[in-house]
PDB file of C-alpha atoms in Angstrom:
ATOM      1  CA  UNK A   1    -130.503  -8.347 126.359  1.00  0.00           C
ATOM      2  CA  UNK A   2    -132.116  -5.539 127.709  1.00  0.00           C
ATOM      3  CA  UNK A   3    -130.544  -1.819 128.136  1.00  0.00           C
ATOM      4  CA  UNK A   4    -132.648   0.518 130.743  1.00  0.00           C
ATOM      5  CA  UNK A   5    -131.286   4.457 130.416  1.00  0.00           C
ATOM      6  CA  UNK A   6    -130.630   5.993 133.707  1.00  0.00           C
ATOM      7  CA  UNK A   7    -129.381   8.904 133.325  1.00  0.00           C
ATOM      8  CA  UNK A   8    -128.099  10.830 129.872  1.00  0.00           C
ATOM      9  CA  UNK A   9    -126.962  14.402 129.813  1.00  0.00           C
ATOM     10  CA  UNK A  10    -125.610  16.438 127.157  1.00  0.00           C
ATOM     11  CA  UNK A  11    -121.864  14.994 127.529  1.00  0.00           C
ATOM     12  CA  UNK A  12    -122.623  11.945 129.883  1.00  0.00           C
ATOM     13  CA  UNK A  13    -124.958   8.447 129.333  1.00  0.00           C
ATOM     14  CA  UNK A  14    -125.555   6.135 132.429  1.00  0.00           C
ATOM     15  CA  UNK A  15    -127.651   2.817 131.113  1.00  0.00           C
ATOM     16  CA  UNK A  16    -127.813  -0.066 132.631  1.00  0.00           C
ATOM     17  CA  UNK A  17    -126.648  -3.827 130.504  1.00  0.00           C
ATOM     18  CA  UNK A  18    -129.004  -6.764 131.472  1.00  0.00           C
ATOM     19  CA  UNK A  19    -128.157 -10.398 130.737  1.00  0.00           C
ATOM     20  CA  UNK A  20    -125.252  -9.609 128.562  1.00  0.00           C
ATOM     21  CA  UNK A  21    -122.016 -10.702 129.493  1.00  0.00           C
ATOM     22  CA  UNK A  22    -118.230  -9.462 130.226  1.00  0.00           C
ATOM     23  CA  UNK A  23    -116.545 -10.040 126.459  1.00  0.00           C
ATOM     24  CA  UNK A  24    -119.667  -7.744 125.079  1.00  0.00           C
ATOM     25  CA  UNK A  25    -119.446  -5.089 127.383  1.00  0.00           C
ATOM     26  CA  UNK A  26    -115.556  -5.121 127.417  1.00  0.00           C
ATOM     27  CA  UNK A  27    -116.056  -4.820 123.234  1.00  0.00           C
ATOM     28  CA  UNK A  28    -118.116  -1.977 123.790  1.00  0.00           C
ATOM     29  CA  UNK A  29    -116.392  -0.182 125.838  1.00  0.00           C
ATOM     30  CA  UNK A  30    -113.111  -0.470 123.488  1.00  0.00           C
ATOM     31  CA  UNK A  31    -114.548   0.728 120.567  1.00  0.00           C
ATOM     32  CA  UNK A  32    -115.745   3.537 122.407  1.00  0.00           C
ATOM     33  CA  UNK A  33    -112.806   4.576 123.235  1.00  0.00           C
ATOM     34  CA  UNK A  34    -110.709   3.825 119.918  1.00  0.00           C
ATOM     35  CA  UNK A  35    -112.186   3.080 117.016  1.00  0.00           C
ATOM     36  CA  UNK A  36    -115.163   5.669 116.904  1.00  0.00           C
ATOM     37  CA  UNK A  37    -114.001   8.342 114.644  1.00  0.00           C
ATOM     38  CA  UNK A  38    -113.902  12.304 115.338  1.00  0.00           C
ATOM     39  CA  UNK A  39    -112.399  15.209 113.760  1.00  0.00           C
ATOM     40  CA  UNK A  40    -109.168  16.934 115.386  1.00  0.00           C
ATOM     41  CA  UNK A  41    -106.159  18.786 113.814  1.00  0.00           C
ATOM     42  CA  UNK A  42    -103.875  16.632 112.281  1.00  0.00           C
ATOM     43  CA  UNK A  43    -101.265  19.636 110.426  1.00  0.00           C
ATOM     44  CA  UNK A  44    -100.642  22.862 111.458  1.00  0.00           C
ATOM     45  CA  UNK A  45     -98.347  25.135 108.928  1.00  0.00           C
ATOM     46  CA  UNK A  46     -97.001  28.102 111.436  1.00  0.00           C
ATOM     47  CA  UNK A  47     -97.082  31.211 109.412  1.00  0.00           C
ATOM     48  CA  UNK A  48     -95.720  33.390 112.222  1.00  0.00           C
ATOM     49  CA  UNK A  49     -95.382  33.044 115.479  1.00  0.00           C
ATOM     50  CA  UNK A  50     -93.432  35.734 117.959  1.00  0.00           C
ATOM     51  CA  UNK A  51     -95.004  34.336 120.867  1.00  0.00           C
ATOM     52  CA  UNK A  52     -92.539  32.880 123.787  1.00  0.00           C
ATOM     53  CA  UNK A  53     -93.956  29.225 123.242  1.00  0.00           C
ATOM     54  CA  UNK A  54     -92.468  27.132 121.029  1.00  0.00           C
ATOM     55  CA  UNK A  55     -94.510  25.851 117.500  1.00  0.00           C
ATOM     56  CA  UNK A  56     -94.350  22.393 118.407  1.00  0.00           C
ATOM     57  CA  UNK A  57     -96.190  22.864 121.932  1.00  0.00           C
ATOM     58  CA  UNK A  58     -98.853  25.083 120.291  1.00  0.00           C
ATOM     59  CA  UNK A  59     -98.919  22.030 117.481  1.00  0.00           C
ATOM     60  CA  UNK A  60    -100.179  20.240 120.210  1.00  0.00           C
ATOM     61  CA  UNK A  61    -102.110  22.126 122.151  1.00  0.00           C
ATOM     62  CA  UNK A  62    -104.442  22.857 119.372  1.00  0.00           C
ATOM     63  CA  UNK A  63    -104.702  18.890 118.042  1.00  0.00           C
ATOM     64  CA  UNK A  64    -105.898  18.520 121.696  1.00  0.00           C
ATOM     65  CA  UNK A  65    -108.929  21.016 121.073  1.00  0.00           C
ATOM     66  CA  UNK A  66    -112.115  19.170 121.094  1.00  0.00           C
ATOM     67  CA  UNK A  67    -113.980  20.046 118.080  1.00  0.00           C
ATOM     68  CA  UNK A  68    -117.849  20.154 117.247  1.00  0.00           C
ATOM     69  CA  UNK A  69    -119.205  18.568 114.278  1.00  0.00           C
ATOM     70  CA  UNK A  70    -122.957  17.965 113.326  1.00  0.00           C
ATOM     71  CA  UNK A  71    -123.060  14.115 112.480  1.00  0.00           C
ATOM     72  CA  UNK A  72    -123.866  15.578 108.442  1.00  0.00           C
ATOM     73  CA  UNK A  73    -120.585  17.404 108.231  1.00  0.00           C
ATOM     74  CA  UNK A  74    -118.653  14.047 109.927  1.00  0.00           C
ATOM     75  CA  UNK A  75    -120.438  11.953 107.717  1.00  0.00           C
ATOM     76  CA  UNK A  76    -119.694  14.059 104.535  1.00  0.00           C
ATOM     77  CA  UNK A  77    -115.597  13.545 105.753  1.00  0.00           C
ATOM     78  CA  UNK A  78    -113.708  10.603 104.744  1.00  0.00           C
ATOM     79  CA  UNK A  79    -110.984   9.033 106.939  1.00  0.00           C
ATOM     80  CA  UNK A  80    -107.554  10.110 105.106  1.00  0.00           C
ATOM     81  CA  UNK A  81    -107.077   6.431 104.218  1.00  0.00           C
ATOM     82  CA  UNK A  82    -110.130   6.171 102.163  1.00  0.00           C
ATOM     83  CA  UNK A  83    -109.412   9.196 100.070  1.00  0.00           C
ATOM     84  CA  UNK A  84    -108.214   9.218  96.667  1.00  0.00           C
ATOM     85  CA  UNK A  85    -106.249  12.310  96.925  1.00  0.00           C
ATOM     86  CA  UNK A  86    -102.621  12.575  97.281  1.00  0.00           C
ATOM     87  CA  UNK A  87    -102.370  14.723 100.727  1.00  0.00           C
ATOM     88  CA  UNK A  88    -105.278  16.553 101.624  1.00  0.00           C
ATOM     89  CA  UNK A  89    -108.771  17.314 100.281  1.00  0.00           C
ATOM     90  CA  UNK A  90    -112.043  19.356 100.924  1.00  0.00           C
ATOM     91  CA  UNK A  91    -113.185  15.816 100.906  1.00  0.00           C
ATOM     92  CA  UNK A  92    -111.201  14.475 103.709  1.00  0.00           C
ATOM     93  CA  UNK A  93    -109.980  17.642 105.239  1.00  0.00           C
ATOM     94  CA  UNK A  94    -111.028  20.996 106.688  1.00  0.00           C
ATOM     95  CA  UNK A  95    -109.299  24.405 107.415  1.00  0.00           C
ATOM     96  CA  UNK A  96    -109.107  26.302 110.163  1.00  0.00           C
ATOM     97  CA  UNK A  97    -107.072  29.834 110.344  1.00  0.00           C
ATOM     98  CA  UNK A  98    -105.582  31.756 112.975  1.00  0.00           C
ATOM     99  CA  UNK A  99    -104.346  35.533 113.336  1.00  0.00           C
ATOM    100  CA  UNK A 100    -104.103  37.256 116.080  1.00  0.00           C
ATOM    101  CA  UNK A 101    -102.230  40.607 116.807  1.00  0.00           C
ATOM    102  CA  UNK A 102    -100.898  40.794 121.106  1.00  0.00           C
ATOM    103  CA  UNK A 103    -101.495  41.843 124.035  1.00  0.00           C
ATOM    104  CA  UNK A 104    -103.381  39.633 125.541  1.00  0.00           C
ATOM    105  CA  UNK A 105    -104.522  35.696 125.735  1.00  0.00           C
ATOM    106  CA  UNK A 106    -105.359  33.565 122.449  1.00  0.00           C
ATOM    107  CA  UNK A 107    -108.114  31.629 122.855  1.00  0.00           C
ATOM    108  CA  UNK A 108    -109.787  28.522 120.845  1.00  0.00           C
ATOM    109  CA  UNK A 109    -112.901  30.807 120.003  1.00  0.00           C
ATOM    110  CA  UNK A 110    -110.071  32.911 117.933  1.00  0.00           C
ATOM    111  CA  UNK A 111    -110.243  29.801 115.593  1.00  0.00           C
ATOM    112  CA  UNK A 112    -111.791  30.217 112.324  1.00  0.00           C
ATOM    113  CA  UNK A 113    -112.945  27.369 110.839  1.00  0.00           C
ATOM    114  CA  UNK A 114    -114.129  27.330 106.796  1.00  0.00           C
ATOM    115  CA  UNK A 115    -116.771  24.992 107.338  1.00  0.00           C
ATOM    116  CA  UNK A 116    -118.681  26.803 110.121  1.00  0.00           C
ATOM    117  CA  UNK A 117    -120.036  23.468 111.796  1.00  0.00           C
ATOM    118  CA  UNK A 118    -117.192  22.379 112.916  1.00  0.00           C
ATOM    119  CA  UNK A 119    -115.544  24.973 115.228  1.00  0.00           C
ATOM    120  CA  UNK A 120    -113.898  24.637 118.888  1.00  0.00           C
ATOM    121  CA  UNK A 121    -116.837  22.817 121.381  1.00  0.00           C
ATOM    122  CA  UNK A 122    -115.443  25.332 123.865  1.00  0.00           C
ATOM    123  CA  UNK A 123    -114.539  29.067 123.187  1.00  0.00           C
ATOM    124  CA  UNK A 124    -112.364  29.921 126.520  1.00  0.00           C
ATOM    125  CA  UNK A 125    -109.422  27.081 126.454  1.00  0.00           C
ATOM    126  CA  UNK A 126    -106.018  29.234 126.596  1.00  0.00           C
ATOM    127  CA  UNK A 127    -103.785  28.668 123.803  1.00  0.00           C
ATOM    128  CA  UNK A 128    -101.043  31.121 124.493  1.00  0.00           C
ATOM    129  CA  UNK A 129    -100.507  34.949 125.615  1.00  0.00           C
ATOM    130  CA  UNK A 130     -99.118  37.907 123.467  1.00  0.00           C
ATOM    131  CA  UNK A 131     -97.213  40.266 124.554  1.00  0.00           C
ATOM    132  CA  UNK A 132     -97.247  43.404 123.013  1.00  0.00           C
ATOM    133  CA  UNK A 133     -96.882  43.882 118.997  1.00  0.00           C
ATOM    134  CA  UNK A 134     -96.107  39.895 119.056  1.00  0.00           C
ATOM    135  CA  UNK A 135     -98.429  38.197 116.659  1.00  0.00           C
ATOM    136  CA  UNK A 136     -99.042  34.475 115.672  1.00  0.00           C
ATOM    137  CA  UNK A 137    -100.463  33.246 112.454  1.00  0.00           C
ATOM    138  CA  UNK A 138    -101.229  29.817 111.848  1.00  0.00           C
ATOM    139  CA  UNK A 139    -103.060  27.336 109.151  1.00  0.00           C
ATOM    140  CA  UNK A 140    -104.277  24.598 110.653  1.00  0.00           C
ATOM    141  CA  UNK A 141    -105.844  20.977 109.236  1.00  0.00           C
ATOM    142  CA  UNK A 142    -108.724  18.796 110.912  1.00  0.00           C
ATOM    143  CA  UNK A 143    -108.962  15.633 109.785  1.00  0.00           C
ATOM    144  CA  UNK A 144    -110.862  12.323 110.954  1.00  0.00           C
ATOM    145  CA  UNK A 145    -108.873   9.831 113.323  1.00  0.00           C
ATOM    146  CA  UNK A 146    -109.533   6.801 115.322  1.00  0.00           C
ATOM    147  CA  UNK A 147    -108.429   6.788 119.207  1.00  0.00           C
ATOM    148  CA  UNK A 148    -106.442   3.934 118.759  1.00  0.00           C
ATOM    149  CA  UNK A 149    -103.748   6.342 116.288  1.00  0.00           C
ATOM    150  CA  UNK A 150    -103.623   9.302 118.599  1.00  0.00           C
ATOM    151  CA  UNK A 151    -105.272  10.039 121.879  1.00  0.00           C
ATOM    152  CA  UNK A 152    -106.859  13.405 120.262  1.00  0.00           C
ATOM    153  CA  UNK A 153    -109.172  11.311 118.628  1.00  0.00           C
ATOM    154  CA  UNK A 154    -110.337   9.431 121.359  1.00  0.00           C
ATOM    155  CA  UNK A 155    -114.689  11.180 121.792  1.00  0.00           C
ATOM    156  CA  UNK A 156    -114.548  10.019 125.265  1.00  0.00           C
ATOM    157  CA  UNK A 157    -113.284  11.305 128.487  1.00  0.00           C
ATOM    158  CA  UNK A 158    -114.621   8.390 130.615  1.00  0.00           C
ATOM    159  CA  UNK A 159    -115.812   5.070 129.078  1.00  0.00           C
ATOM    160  CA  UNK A 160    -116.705   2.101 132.123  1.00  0.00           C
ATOM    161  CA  UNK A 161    -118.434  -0.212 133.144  1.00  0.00           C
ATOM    162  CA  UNK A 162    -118.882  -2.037 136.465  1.00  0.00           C
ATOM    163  CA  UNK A 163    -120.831  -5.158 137.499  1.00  0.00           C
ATOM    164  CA  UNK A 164    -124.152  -4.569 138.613  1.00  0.00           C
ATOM    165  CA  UNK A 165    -123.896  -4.895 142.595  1.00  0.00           C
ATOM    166  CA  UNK A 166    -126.362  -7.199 144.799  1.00  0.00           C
ATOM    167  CA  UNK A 167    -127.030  -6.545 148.549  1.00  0.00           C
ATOM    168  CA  UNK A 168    -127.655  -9.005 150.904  1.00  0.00           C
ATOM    169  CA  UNK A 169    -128.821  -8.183 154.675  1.00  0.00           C
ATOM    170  CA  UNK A 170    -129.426 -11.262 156.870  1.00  0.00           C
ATOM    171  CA  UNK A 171    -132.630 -11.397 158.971  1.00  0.00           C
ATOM    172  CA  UNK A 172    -130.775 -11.807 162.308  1.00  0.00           C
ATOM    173  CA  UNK A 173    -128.744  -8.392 161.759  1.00  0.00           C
ATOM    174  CA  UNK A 174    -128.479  -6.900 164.981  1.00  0.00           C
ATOM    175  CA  UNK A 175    -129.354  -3.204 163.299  1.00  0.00           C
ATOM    176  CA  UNK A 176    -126.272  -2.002 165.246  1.00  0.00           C
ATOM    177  CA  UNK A 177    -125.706   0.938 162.113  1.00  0.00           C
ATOM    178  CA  UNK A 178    -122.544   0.433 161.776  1.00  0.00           C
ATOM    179  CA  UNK A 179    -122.564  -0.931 157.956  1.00  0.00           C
ATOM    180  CA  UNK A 180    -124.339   2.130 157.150  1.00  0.00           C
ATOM    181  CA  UNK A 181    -122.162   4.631 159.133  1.00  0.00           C
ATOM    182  CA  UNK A 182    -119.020   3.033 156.939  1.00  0.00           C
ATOM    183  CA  UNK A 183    -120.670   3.167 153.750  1.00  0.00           C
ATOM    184  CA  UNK A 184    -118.857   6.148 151.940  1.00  0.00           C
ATOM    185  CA  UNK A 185    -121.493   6.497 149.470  1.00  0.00           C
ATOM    186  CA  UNK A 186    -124.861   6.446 151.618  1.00  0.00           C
ATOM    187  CA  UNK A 187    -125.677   3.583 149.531  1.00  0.00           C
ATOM    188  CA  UNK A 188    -127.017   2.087 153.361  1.00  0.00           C
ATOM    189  CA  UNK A 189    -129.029   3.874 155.494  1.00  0.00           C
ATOM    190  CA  UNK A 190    -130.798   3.112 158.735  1.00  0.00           C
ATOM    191  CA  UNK A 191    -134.557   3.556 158.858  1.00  0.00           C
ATOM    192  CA  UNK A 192    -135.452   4.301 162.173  1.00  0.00           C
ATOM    193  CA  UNK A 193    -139.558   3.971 161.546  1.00  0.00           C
ATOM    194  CA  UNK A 194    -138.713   0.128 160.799  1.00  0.00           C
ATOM    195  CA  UNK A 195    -135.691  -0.151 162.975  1.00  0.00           C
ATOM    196  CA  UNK A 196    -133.803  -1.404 160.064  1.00  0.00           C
ATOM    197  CA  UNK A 197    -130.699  -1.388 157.555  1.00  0.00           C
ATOM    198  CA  UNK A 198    -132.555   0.011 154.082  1.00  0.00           C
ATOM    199  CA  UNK A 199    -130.656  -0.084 150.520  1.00  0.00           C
ATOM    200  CA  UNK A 200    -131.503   2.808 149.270  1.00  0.00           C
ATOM    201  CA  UNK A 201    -129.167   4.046 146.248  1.00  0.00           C
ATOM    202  CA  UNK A 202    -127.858   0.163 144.762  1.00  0.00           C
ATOM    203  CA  UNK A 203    -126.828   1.256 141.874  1.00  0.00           C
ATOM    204  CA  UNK A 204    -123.820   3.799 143.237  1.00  0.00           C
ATOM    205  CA  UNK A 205    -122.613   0.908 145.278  1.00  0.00           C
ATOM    206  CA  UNK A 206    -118.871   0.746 144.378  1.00  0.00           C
ATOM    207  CA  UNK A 207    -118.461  -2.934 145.824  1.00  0.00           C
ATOM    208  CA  UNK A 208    -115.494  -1.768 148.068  1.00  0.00           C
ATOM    209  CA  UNK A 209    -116.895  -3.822 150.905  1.00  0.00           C
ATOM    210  CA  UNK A 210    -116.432  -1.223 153.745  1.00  0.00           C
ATOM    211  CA  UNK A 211    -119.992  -2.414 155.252  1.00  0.00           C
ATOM    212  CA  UNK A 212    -118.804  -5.581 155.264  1.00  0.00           C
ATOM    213  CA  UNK A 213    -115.633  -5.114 157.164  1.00  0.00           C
ATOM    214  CA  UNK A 214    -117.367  -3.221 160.030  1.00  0.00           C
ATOM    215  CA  UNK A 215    -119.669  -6.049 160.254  1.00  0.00           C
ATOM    216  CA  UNK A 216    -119.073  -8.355 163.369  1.00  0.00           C
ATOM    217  CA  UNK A 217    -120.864 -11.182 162.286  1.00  0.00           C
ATOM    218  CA  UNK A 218    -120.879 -10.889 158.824  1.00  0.00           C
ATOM    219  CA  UNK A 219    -124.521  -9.938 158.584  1.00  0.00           C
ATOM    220  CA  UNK A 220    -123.982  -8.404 155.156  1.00  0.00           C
ATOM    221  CA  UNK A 221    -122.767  -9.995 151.682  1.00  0.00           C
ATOM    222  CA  UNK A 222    -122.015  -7.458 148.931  1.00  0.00           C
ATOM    223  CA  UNK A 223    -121.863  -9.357 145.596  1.00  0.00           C
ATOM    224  CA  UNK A 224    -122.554  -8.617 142.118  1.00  0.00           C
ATOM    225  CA  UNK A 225    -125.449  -9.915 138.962  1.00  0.00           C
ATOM    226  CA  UNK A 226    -123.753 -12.072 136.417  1.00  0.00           C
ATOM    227  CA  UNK A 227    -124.682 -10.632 133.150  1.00  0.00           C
ATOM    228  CA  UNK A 228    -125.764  -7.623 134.455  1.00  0.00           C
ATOM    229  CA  UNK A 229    -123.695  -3.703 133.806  1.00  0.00           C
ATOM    230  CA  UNK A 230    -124.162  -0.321 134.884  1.00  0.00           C
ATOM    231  CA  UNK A 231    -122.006   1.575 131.669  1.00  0.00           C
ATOM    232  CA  UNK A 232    -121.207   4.850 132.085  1.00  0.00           C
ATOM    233  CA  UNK A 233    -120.112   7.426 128.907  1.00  0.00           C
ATOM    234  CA  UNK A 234    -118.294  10.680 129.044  1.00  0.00           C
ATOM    235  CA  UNK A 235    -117.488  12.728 126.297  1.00  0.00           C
ATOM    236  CA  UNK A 236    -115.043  15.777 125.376  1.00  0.00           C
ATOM    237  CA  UNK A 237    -118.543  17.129 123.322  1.00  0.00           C
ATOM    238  CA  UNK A 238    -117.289  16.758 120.275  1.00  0.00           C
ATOM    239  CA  UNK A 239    -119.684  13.650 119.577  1.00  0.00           C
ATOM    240  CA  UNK A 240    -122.971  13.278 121.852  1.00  0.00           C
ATOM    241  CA  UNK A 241    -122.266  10.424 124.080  1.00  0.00           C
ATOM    242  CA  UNK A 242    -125.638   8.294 122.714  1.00  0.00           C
ATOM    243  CA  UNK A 243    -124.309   9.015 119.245  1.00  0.00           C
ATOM    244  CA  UNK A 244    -120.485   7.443 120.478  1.00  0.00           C
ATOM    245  CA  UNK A 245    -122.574   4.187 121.382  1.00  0.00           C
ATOM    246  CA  UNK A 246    -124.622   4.083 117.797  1.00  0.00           C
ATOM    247  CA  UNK A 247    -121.545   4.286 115.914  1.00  0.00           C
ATOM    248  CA  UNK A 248    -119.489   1.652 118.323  1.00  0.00           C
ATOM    249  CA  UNK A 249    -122.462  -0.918 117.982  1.00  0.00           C
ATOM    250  CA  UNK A 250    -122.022  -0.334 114.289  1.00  0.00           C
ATOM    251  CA  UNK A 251    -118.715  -0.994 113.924  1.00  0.00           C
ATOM    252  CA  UNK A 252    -119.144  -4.181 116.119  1.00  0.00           C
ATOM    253  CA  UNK A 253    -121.632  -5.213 114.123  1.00  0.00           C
ATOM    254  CA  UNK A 254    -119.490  -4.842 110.793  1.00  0.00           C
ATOM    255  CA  UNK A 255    -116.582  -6.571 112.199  1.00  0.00           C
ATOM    256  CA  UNK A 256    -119.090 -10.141 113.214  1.00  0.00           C
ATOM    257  CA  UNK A 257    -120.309  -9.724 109.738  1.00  0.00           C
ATOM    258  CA  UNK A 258    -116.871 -10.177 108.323  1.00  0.00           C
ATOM    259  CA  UNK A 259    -116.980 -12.999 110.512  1.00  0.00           C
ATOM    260  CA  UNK A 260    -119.806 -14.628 109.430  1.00  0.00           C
ATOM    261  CA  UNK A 261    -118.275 -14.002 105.806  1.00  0.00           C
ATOM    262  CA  UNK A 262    -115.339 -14.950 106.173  1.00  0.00           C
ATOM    263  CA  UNK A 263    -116.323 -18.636 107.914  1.00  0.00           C
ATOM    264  CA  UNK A 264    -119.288 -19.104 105.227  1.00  0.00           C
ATOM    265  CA  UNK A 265    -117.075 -18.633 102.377  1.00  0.00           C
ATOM    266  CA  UNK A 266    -114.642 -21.265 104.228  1.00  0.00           C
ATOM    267  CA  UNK A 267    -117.467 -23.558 104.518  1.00  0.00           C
TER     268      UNK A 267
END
């Protein structure tokens, strides 16, 4: 198997998957998405709050807050489940406080977390609006969560994959342009120095076969590389999307190596 990085951004990974196949990018792609763990409020004890929204939407508003952790301070957390204590620990836990005195908008950046590398990934996302002398006062808890429990611990905003697309022009095309004036992603384009159809962006071919509908006589094929995957990763920023695909491969890994133990000591 070979992986080839094409493009990888602060929040977003684009590789390409060669001769893999569907059950192994599929497995990927779930863990991803649910069983790569990240730190979001879990508890929130209202001390006050005079504002016109109600404690339960604010509850949720702020377990939907992406939050920032180095992978040290993640690492140093242990899922709930694994701790010893009887309801919340520094060791499994961390605090964050907020107090704010109206008018005006609350934001996440008014958030104030004890362990200072893990705050809010973004400071401006609108949490509710004093009015004046109200005042809200809240203690919140941020624990570590898999996707598959609540959808506020899901890292990723975007997790796919799609087969990696083949293009096939026949020698007797006409070159009558029309393949390439359909194409909604200028994946086809007509070079007029060869007086030809050209492929010239494969890879953000979508397969939806527009070219070949416009085609007359079927000059075109669009079809796809067995084996082959162009994965794409998205991220809230709360986990680097490179660091998302470390941990998933990880706890693949583990889970074949229970496998393997489980059949050997049935052997």
């Amino acid at each position: 198997m070979e992986i080839d990085v094409k493009k990888k951004q602060e929040n977003e990974l684009v590789f390409v998957i060669r001769d893999s196949d569907l059950s192994f990018a599929n497995a990927i792609r779930r863990i991803c998405m649910m069983e790569v763990p990240k730190i979001a409020i879990e508890d929130v004890h209202m001390i006050k709050n005079e504002s016109a929204m109600f404690d339960e939407v604010l509850a949720h508003r702020l377990g939907l807050i992406p939050l920032f952790s180095d992978s040290e301070s993640a690492e140093a957390l242990l899922i709930p489940s694994e701790c010893d204590c009887e309801d919340q620990c520094p060791k499994c836990s961390v605090s964050l406080v907020l107090r704010k005195k109206g008018p005006g908008v609350v934001y996440s950046r008014d958030l104030s977390s004890e362990d200072s590398k893990i705050k809010p990934v973004y400071d401006t996302i609108p949490l509710l609006k004093l009015m004046e002398d109200q005042e809200v006062e809240l203690e919140a808890t941020a624990r570590l969560g898999v996707g598959m429990d609540h959808a506020k611990w899901e890292p990723t905003t975007a997790c796919a994959y799609k087969y990696y697309p083949h293009i096939t022009i026949d020698e007797n095309c006409d070159q009558c342009q029309k393949c390439a004036d359909a194409c909604p992603r200028g994946v086809l384009e007509f070079d007029e120095k060869d007086n030809q159809i050209k492929v010239v962006d494969l890879e953000n071919c979508s397969m939806c076969k527009s070219c070949v509908r416009v085609c007359d006589h079927k000059y075109i094929t669009i079809g796809h590389k067995d084996g082959d995957f162009i994965f794409t990763i998205e991220t809230d920023g709360s986990i680097p999307p490179e660091e998302v695909l470390i941990k998933a491969c990880d706890v693949l890994s583990n889970k074949a190596d229970k496998i393997i133990t489980f059949c050997e000591g049935g052997s």
